[in-house]
mmCIF file of C-alpha atoms in Angstrom:
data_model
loop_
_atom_site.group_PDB
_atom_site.id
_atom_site.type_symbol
_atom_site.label_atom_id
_atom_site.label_comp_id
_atom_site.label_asym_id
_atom_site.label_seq_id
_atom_site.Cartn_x
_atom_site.Cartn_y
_atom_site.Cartn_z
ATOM 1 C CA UNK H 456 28.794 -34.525 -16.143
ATOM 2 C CA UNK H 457 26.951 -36.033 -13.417
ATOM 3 C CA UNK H 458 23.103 -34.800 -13.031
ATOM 4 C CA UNK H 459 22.394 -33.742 -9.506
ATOM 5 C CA UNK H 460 18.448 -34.685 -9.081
ATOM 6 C CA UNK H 461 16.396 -31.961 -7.653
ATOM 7 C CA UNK H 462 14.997 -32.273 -3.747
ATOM 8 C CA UNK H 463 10.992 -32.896 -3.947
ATOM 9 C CA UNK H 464 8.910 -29.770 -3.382
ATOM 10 C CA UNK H 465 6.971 -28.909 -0.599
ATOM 11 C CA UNK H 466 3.821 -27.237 -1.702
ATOM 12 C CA UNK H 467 2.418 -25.187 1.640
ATOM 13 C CA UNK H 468 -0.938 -23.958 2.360
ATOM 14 C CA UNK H 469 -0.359 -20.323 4.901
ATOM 15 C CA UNK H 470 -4.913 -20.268 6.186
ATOM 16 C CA UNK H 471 -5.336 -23.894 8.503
ATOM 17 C CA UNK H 472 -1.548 -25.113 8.421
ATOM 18 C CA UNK H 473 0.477 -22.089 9.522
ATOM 19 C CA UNK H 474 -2.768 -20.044 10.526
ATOM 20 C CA UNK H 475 -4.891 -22.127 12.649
ATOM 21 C CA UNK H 476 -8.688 -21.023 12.570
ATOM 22 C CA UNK H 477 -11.681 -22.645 14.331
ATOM 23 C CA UNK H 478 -13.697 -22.069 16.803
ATOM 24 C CA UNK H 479 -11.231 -22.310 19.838
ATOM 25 C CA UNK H 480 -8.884 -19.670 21.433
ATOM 26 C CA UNK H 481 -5.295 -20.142 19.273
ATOM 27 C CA UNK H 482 -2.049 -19.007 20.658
ATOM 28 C CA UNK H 483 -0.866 -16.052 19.563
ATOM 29 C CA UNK H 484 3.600 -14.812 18.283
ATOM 30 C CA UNK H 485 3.172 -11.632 18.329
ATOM 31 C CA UNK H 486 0.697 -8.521 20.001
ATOM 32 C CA UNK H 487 -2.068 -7.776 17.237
ATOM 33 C CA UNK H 488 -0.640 -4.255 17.525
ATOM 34 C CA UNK H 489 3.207 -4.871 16.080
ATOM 35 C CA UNK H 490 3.765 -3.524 12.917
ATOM 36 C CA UNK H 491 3.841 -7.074 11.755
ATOM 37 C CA UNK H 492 0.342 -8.035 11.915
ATOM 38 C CA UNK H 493 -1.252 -4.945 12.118
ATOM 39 C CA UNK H 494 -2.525 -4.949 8.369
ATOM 40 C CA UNK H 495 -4.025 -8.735 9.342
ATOM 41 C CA UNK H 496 -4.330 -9.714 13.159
ATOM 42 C CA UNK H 497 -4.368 -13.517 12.271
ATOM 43 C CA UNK H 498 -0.543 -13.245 11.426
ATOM 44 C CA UNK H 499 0.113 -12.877 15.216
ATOM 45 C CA UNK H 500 -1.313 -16.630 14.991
ATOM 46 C CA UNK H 501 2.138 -17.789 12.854
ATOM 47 C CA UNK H 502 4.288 -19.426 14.742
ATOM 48 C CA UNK H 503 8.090 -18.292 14.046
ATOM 49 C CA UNK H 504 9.513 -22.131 15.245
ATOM 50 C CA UNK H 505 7.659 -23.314 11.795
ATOM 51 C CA UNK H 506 10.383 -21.733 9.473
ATOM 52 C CA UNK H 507 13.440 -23.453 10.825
ATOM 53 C CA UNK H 508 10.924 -26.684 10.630
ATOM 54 C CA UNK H 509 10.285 -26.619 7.321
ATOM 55 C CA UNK H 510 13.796 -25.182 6.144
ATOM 56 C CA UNK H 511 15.186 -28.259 7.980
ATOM 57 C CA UNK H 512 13.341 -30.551 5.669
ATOM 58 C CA UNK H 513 14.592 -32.179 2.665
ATOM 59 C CA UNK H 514 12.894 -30.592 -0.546
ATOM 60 C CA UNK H 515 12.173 -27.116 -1.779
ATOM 61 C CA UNK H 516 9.575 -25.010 0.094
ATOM 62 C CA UNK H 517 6.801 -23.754 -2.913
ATOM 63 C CA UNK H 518 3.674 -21.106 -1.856
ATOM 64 C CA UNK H 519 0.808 -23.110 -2.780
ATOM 65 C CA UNK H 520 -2.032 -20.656 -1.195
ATOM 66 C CA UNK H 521 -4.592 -17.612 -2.015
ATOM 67 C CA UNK H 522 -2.166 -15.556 -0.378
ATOM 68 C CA UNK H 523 0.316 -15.683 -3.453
ATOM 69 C CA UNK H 524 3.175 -13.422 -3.246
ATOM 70 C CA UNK H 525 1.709 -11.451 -0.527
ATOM 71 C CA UNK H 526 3.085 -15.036 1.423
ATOM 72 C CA UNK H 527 6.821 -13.709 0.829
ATOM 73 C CA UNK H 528 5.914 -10.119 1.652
ATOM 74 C CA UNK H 529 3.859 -10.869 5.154
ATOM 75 C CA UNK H 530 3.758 -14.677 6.218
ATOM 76 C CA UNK H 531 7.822 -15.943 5.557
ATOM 77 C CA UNK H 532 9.413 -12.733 7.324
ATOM 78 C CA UNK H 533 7.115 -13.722 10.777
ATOM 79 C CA UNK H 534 8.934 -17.534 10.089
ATOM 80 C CA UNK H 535 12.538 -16.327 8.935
ATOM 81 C CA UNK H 536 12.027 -18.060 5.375
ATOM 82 C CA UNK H 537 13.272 -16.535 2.563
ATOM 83 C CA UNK H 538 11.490 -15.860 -0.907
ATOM 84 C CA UNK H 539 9.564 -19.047 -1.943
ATOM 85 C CA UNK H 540 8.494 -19.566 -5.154
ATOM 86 C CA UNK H 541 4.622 -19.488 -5.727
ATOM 87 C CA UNK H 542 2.142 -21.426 -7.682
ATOM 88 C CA UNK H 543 -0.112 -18.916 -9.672
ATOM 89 C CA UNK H 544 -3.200 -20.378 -10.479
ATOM 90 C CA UNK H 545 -4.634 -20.657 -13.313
ATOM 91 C CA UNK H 546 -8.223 -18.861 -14.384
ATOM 92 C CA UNK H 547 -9.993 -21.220 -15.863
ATOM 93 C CA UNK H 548 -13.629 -20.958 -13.951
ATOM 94 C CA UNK H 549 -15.080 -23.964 -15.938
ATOM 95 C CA UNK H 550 -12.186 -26.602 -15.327
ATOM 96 C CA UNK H 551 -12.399 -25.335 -11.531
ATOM 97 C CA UNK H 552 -16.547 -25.568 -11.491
ATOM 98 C CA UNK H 553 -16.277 -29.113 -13.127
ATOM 99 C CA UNK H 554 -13.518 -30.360 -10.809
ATOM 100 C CA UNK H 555 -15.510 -29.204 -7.763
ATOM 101 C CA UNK H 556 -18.397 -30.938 -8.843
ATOM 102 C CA UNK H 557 -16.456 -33.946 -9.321
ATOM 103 C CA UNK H 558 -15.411 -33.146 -5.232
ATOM 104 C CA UNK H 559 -11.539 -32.533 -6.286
ATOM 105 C CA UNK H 560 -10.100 -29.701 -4.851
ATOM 106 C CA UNK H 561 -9.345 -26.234 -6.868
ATOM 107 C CA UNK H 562 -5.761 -26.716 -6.292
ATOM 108 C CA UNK H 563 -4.900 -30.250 -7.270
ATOM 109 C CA UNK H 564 -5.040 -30.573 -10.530
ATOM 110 C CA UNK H 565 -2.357 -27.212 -11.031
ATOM 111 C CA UNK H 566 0.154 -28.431 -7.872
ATOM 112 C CA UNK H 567 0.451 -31.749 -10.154
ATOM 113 C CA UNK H 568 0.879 -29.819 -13.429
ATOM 114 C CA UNK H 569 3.473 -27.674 -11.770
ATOM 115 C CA UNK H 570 5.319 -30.483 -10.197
ATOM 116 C CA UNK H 571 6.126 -31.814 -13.712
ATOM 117 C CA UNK H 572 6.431 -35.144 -12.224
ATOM 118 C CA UNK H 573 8.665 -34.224 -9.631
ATOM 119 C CA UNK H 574 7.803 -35.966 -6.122
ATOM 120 C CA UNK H 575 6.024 -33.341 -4.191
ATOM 121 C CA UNK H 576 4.122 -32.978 -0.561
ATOM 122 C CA UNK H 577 1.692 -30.639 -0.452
ATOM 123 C CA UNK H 578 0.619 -30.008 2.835
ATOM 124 C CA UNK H 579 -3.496 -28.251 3.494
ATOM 125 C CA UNK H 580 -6.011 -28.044 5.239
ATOM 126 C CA UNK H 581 -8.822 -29.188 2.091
ATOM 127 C CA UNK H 582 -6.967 -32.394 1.245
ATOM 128 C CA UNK H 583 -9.809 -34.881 0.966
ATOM 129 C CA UNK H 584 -9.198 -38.724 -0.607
ATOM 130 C CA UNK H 585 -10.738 -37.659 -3.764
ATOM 131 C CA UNK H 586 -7.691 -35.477 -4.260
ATOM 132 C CA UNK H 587 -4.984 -38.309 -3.350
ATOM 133 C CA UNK H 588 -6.460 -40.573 -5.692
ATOM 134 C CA UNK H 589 -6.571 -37.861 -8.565
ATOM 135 C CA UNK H 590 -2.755 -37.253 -7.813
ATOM 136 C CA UNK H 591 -1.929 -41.399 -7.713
ATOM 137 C CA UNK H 592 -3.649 -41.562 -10.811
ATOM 138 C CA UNK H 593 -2.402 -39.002 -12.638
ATOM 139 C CA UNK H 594 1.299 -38.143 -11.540
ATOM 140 C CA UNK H 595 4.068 -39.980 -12.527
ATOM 141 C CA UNK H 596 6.263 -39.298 -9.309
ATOM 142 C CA UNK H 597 5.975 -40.030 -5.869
ATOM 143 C CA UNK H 598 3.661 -37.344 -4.480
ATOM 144 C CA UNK H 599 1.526 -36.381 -0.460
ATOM 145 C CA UNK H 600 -1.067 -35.156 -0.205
ATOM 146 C CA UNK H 601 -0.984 -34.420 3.979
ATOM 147 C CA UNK H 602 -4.219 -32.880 4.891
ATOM 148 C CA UNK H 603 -3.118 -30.706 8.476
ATOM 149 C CA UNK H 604 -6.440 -29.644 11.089
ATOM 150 C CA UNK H 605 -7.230 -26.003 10.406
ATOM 151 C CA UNK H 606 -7.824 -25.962 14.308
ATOM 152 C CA UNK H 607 -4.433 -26.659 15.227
ATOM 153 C CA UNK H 608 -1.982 -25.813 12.339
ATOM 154 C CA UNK H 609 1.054 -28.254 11.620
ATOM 155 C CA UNK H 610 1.668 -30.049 14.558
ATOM 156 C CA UNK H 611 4.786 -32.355 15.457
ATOM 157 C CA UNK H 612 3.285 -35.346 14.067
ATOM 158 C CA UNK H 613 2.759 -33.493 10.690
ATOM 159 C CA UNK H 614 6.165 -32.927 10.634
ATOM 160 C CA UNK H 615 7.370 -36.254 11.409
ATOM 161 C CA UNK H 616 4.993 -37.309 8.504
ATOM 162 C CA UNK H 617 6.426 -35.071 6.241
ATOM 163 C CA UNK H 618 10.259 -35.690 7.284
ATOM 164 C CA UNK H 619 9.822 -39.055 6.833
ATOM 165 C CA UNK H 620 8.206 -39.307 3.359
ATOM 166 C CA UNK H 621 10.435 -36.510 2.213
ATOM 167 C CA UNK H 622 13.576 -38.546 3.452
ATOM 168 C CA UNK H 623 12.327 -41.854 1.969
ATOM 169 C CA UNK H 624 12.409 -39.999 -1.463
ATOM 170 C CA UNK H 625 15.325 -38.098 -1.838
#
């Protein structure tokens, strides 16, 4: 029996790389009023051209954001994705206090211990260098860390970046 290797995972931030924020005017999908962002007017801000985007690419789409599974219930209908798994974080306040002294983001050091080793991309808007070298150092696979400008969301060059690491490791 032949082992068919799993696609690398896409780990995806929803606040800066599917909602851009900042101080400038951002277009808007959908009126604030629609029942679709009435419980949170930023959602008019998601784009619906990013799901067949990221669906297109070559891994497997993974929440990695605050919004947990409230991403499935309100952020991948707007996009037309379906259910994505979702990282749940861990609560442990004094690995999280130390790490942030050490200026390594909150979310690193779980996205590589749910990864396993498996390549990943993790796309956000809080990527610093700090937090690529942690993952070099310290996961076995091939891994991304693409930070994305909270003013302006994923952008086409993101996604060429991402398309073409993601192709060169499949």
């Amino acid at each position: 029996m032949t082992r068919v290797p799993r696609r690398p995972l896409l780990f995806l931030d929803v606040d800066g790389p599917l909602i851009p924020f900042g101080p400038r005017e951002h277009p808007t999908h959908r009126p604030p009023s629609s029942p679709e962002v009435a419980s949170n007017p930023l959602l008019a801000r998601v784009d619906p051209g990013h799901g067949p985007r990221l669906l297109a690419l070559p891994c497997e789409l993974v929440w990695a954001t605050t919004w947990m599974d409230d991403a499935n219930e309100c952020v991948a209908p707007l996009m037309g994705l379906p259910r994505l798994a979702v990282v749940t974080w861990p609560d442990d306040p004094g690995t999280e206090e130390r790490d942030q002294r050490r200026g390594l983001h909150w979310k690193t050091r779980a996205l590589v211990a749910w990864a396993a080793g498996r390549p990943f991309a993790w796309v956000d808007d809080e990527i610093t260098d700090r937090d690529r070298a942690w993952v070099a150092a310290r996961h076995p696979g091939p891994a991304l860390a693409h930070r994305v400008d909270p003013g302006q969301g994923i952008t086409d060059a993101d996604y060429r970046v991402l398309g073409e690491w993601l192709r060169a490791v499949v």
